[in-house]
Coordinates of C-alpha atoms in Angstrom, one line a residue:
X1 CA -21.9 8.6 236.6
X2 CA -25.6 9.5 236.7
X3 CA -27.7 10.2 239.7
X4 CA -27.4 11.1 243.5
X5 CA -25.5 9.4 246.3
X6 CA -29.0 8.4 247.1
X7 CA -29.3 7.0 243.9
X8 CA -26.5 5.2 244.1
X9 CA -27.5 3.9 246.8
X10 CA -30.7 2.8 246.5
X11 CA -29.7 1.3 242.9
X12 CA -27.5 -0.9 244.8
X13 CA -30.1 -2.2 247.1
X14 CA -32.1 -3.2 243.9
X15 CA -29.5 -4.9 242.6
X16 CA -28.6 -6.6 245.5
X17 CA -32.3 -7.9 245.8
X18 CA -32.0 -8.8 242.1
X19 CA -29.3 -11.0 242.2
X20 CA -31.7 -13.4 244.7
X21 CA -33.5 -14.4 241.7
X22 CA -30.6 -15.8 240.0
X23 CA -31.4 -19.2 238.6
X24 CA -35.0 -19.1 239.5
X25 CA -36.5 -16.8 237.3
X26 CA -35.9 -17.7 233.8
X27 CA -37.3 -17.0 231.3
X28 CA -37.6 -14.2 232.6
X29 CA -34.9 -11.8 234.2
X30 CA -34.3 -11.1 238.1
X31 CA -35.2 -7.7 239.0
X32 CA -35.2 -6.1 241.7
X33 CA -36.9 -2.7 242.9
X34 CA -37.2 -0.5 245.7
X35 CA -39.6 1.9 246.9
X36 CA -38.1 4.8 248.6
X37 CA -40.0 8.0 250.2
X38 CA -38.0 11.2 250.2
X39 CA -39.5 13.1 253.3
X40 CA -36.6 14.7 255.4
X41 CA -34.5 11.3 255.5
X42 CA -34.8 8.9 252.9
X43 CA -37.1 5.9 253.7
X44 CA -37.5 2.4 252.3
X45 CA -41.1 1.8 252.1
X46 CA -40.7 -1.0 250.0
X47 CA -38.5 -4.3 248.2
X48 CA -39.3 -6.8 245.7
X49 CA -37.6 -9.3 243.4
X50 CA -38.7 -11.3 240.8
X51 CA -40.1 -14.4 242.1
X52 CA -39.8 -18.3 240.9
X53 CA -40.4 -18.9 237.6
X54 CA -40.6 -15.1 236.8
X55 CA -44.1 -14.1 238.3
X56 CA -44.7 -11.9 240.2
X57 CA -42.3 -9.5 238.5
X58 CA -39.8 -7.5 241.4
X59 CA -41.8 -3.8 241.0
X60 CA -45.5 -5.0 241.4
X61 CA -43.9 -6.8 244.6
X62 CA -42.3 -3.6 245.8
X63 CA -45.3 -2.0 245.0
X64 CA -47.3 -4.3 247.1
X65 CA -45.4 -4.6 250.0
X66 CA -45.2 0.0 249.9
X67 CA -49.2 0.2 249.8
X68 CA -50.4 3.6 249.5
X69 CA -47.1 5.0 251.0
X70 CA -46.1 4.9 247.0
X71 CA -47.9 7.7 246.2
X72 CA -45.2 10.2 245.5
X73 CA -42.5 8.1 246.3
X74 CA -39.2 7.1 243.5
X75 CA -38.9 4.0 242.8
X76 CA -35.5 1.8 242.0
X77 CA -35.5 -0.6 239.5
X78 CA -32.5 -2.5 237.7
X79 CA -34.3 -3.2 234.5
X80 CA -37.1 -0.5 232.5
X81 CA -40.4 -1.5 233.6
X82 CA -42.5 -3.5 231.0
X83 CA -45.3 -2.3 229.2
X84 CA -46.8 -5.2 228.1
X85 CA -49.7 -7.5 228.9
X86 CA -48.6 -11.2 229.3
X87 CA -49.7 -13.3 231.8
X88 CA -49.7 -10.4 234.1
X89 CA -50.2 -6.7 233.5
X90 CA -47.7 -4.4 233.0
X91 CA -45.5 -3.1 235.5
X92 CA -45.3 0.4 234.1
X93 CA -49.4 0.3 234.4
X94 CA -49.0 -0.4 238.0
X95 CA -46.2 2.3 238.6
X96 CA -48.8 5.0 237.1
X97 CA -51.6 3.6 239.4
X98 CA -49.5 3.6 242.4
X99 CA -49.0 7.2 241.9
X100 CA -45.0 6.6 241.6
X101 CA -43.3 10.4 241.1
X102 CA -40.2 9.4 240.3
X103 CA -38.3 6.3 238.3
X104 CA -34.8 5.4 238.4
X105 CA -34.1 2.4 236.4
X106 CA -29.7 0.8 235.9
X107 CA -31.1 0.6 231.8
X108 CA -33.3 -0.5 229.1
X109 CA -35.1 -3.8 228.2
X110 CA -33.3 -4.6 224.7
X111 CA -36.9 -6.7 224.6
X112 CA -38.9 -4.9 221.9
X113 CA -41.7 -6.7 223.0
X114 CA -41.4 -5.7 226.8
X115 CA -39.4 -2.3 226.1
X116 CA -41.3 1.3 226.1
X117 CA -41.6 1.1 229.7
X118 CA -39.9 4.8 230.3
X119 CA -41.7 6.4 226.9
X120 CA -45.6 5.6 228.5
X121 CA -44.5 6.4 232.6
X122 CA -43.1 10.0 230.9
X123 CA -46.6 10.5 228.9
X124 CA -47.9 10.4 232.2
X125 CA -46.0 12.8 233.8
X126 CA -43.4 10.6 235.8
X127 CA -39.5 11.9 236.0
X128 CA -37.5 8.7 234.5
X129 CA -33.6 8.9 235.1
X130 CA -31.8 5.6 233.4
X131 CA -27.9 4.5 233.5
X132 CA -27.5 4.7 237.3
X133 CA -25.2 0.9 238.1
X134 CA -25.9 0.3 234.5
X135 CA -22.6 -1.3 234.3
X136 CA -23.3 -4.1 237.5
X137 CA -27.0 -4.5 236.1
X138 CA -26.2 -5.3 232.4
X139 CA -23.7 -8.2 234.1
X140 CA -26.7 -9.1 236.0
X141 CA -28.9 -9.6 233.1
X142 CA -26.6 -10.5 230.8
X143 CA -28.6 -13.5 230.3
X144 CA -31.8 -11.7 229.5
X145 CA -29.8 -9.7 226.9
X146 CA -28.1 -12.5 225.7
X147 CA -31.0 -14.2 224.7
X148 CA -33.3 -11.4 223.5
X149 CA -30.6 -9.9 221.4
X150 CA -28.1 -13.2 220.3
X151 CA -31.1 -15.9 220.5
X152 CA -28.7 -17.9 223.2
X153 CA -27.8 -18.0 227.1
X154 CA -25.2 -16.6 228.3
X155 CA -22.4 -19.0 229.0
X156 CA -20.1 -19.1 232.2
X157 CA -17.6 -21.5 231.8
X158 CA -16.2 -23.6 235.2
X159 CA -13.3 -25.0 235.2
X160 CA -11.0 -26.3 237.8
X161 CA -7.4 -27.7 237.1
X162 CA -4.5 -28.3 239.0
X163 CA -0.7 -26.6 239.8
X164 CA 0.7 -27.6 236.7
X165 CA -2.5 -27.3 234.6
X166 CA -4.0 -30.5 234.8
X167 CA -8.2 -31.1 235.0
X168 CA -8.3 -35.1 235.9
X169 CA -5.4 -38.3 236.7
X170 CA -4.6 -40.3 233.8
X171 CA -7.1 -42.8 232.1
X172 CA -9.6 -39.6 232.6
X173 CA -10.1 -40.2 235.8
X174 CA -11.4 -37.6 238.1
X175 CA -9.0 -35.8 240.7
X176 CA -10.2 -34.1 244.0
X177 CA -8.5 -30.5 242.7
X178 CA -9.7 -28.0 244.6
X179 CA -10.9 -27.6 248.6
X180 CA -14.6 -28.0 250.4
X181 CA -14.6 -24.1 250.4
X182 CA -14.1 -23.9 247.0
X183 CA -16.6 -26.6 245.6
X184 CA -19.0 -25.2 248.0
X185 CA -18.5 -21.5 245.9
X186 CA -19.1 -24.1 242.8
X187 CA -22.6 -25.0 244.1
X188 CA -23.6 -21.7 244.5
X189 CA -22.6 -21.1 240.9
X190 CA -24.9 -23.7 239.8
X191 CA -27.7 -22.3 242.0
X192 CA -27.7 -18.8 240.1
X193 CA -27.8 -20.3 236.5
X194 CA -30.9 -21.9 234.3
X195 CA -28.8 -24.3 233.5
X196 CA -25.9 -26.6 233.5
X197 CA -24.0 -28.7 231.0
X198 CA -21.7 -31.4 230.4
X199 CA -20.1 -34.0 228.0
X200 CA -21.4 -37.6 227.9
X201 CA -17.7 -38.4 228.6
X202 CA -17.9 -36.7 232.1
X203 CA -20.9 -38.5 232.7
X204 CA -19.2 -41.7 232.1
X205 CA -16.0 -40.7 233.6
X206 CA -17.2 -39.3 237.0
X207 CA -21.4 -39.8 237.4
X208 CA -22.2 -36.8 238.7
X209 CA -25.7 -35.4 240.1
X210 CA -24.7 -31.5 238.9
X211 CA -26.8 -30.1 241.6
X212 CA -26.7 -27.4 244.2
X213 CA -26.3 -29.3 247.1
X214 CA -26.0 -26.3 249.7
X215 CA -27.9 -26.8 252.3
X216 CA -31.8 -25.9 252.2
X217 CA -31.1 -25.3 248.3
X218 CA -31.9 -28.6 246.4
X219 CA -35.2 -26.4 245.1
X220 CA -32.2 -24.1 243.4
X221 CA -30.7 -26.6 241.2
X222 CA -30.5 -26.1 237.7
X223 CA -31.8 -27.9 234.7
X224 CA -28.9 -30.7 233.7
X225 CA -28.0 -30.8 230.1
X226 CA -26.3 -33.6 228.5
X227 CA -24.5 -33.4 225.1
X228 CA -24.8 -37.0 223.9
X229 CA -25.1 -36.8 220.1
X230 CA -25.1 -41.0 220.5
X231 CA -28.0 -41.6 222.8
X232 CA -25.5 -43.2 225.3
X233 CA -26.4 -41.9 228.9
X234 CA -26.9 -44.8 231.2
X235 CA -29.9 -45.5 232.7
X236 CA -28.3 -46.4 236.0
X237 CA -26.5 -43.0 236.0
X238 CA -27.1 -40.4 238.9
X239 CA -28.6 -38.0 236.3
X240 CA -31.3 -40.4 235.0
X241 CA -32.3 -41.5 238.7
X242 CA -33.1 -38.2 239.4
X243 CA -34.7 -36.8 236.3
X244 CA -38.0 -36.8 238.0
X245 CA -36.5 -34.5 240.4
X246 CA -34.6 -32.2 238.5
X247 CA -35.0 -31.6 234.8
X248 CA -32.6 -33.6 232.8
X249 CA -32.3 -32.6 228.9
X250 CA -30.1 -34.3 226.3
X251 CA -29.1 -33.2 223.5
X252 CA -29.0 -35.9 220.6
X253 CA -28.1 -36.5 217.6
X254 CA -30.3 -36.4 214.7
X255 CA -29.6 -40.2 213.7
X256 CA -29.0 -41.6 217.5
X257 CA -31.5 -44.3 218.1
X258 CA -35.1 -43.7 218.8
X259 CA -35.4 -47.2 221.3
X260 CA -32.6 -45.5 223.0
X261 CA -34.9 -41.7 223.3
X262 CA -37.5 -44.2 224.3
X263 CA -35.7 -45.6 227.2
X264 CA -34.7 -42.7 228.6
X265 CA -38.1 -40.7 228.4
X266 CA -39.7 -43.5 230.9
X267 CA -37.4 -42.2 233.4
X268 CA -38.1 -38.7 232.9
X269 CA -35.9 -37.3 230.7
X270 CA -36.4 -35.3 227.8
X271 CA -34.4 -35.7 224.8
X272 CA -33.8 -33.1 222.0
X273 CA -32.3 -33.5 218.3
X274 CA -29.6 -31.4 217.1
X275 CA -27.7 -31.4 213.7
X276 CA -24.1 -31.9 214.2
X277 CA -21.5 -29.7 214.0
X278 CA -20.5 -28.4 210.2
X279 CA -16.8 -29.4 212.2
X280 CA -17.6 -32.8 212.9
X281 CA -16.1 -34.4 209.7
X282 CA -13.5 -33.0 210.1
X283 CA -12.6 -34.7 213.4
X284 CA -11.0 -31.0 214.6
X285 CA -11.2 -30.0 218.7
X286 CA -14.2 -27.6 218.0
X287 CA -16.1 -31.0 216.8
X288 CA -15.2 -33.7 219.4
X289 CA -17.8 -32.2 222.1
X290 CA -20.2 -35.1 221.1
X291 CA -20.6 -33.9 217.2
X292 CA -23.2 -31.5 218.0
X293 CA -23.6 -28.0 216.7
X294 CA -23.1 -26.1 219.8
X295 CA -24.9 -22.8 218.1
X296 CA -27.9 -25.0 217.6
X297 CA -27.4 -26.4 221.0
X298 CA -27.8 -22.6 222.5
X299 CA -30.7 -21.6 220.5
X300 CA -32.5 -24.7 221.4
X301 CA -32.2 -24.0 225.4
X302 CA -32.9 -20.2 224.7
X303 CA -36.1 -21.1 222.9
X304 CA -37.1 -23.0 226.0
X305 CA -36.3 -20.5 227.8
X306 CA -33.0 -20.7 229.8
X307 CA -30.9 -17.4 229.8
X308 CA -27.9 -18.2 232.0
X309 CA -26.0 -21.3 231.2
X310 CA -23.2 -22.8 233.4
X311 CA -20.9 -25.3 231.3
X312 CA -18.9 -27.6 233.6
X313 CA -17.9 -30.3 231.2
X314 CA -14.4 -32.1 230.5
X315 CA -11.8 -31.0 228.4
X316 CA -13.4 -32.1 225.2
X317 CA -16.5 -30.1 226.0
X318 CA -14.6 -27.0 227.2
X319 CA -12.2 -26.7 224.5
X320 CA -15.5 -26.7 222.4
X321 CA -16.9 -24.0 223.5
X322 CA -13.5 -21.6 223.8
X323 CA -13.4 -22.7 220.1
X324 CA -16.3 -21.8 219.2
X325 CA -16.4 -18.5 220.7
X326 CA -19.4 -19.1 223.2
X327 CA -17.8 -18.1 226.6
X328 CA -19.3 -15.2 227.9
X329 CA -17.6 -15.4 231.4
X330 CA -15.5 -18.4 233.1
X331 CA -14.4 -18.8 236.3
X332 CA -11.1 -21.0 236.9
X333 CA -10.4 -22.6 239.7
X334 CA -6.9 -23.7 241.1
X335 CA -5.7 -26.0 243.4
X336 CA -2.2 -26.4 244.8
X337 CA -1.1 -29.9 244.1
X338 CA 0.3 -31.0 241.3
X339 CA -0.8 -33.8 239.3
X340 CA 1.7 -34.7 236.8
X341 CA 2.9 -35.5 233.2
X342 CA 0.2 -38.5 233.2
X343 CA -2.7 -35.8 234.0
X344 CA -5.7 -34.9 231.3
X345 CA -4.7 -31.2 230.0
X346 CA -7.2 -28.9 231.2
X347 CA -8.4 -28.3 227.3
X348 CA -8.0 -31.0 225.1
X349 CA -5.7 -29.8 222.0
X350 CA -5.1 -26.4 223.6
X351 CA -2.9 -24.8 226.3
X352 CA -4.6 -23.0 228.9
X353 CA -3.3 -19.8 227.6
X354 CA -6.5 -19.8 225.2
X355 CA -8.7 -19.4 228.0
X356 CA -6.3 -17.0 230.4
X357 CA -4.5 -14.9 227.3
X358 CA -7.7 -15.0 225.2
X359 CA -8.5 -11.5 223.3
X360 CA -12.2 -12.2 223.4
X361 CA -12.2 -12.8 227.5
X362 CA -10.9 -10.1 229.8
X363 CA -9.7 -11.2 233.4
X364 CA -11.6 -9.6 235.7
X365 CA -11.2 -10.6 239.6
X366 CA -8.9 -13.2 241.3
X367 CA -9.9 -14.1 245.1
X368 CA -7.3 -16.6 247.5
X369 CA -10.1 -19.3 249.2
X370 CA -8.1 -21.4 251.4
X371 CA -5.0 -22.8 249.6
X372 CA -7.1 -22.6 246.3
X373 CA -7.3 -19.6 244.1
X374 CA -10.9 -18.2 241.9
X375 CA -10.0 -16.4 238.7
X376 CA -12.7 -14.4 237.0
X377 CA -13.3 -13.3 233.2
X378 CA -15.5 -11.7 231.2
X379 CA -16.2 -11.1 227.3
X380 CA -14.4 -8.1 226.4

C-alpha cells in the first residue's frame, strides 16, 4: 500500500468523517477531508464532510474550519477534489488559495465532469499522492461510481429470513424474524441510503412506514419507492399519510390509470411511468416484481439523483433483482426460530443458495447480534 503510517492514518479519519454523510448527500457523494499540519507532531487543524443535500462539499469545510493554519499544511481527502464550477466553486480552486502543500486523496472522481482535480493542483505546484484506503473509499462511494459510470444506484439488498429459510408465515403474512438489536442495525441501514424500495405486495401485506426511526434521526430517512406497475397503493396506507413528510415515489406502469396518479399526487406523492419488463409476458420470476423494467427503474432514480439504493421488498421483489443481476451488496439477516413448511420461501422460485452461493456476490463479513446473525456480501 501507498503512503505513510500517517497517511494511513489520517486517510482513515477522512473516511470515517465521510461515512457521516451517508444518505444525506445525494446526488452528490460524502467526502470527507482533513487538514493536518506536519510541524514536529502531526496536528489536525482541520475536518469536514459533505453536508445535506451535498453543499458545502467536505474540503472547503475542512478548509474553513483550518483558516490560515492551511497554508503549508496536507490535506486528506477520500475522493479527487473537483475542478468544476457548479453551484459552488471548485474545491481544487480553494485548495490552491488556501495555500495547501500537500494532497492525499483514497482515488479518482470517475466523473469527467468533476475529474482533473489532481492534473490543475499539480500545475500549481502541489504534491498529489492518490490510492491511500482506496479499497474502503471506492465501497464508500460505490454509489457515486455507480451512477456516474453504470447510469444506476448502487443496490444493497436486505433481507431477513428465518432458521429454516423462511421470510414471512403462511398467507404472506409478516413474521417478527429477527431481534430489537437487529432491526435497530436495519434502521441505520436505511439512514445511510438515498433510497429505499419495496413491492406493492409488501405494502399490502405488512403497511410499513420504511423509515429510520432511531432516535433523533427521522430527518435521515430515505426517499420510499414503491413498484406498483398497477397504480394500487392505498390511500389509507402508512406510506401515503406520510408522503408530505418523507418523499414517496412510485413507480407505475405506463397503462395504470391516470385518476389513480391523480389521487395519489393530492397526498403528496409523486408517481413515475416505467415500461415493463421485456420478462413480463412471459410470466417468469425476473418479471413478477410488479412487471416493471427494473433497469429502467434504476436509471430513472439515478437521473434524479439517488446513488445508494436499499431494496427491502418481499420475495417477489428480491428474487427480481438477484435475477436480474442488480445486487451490488446484501446483507442477510437470521433469526433462530423456525417457521415451518407453511412459511413464504425467502426468494420466490429460488433457493437461497442463489443469493449465498452466488458467483457474482462474494461473502464478505458475518457478525453474531444477540441470538441473530448479519451476513455481508459484495459484487465480486
Amino acid at each position: 500500500m501507498p503512503g505513510t503510517i500517517h497517511d494511513h492514518r489520517f486517510m482513515s479519519l477522512a473516511l470515517s468523517l465521510g461515512r457521516r454523510g451517508l444518505g444525506n448527500t445525494w446526488p452528490n457523494p460524502a467526502v470527507g477531508a482533513v487538514v493536518v499540519h506536519f510541524d514536529g507532531e502531526p496536528a489536525i487543524i482541520g475536518r469536514g464532510w459533505t453536508q445535506p443535500g451535498g453543499r458545502p462539499h467536505a474540503e472547503a469545510e475542512a478548509l474553513r474550519r483550518a483558516g490560515a493554519a492551511a497554508r503549508g499544511a496536507t490535506l486528506y481527502v477520500t475522493l479527487e477534489p473537483c475542478s468544476h464550477y457548479g453551484k459552488t466553486p471548485p474545491c481544487a480552486g480553494a485548495i490552491i488559495a488556501a495555500g495547501i502543500a500537500r494532497v492525499v486523496s483514497a482515488i479518482e472522481d470517475p466523473n469527467p465532469v468533476a475529474a482533473h482535480g489532481h492534473i490543475l493542483l499539480r500545475a500549481h505546484g502541489i504534491g498529489v499522492d492518490v490510492g491511500v484506503g482506496a479499497a474502503e473509499a471506492r465501497r464508500d462511494h460505490a454509489g457515486h461510481i455507480r451512477r456516474v459510470c453504470d447510469h444506476r444506484p448502487h443496490v444493497f439488498l436486505k433481507l431477513a429470513v428465518s432458521a429454516d429459510g423462511k421470510a414471512g408465515l403462511a398467507g404472506r403474512r409478516p413474521a417478527a424474524i429477527t431481534g430489537e438489536t437487529l432491526r435497530a442495525r436495519v434502521h441505520l441501514m436505511r439512514a445511510m441510503n438515498d433510497a429505499i424500495l419495496t413491492g406493492i405486495g409488501t405494502v399490502f401485506a405488512d403497511d410499513p412506514l420504511l423509515t429510520c426511526r432511531l432516535p433523533g434521526m427521522a430527518a435521515r430517512s430515505p426517499v420510499r419507492v414503491v413498484l406498483d406497475s398497477g397504480l394500487r397503493l392505498p390511500a389509507t396506507s402508512a406510506l401515503v399519510g406520510s408522503a408530505r413528510e418523507t418523499p414517496v415515489w412510485v413507480m407505475a406502469g405506463t397503462d395504470a390509470p391516470a385518476e389513480a396518479e391523480a389521487a395519489l399526487a393530492a397526498h403528496g406523492v409523486e408517481v413515475f411511468r416505467v415500461p415493463a419488463s421485456p420478462s413480463s409476458a412471459r410470466g417468469d420470476a425476473a418479471g413478477l416484481g410488479g412487471r416493471l423494467d427494473l433497469r429502467a427503474v434504476l436509471r430513472l432514480l439515478a437521473s434524479g439523483g439517488i446513488t445508494r439504493l436499499m431494496v427491502e421488498g418481499g420475495p417477489i421483489v428480491t428474487a427480481s433483482f438477484l435475477a436480474a443481476d442488480l445486487v451490488d451488496a446484501a446483507a442477510l439477516l437470521r433469526g433462530p426460530a423456525v417457521i415451518g413448511p407453511d412459511g413464504i420461501d425467502a426468494l420466490e422460485g429460488m433457493p437461497l443458495a442463489v443469493l449465498t452461493a452466488s458467483p457474482q456476490l462474494r461473502p464478505r463479513h458475518i457478525e453474531q447480534v444477540g441470538a441473530d446473525t448479519i451476513e455481508t456480501f459484495e459484487r465480486a
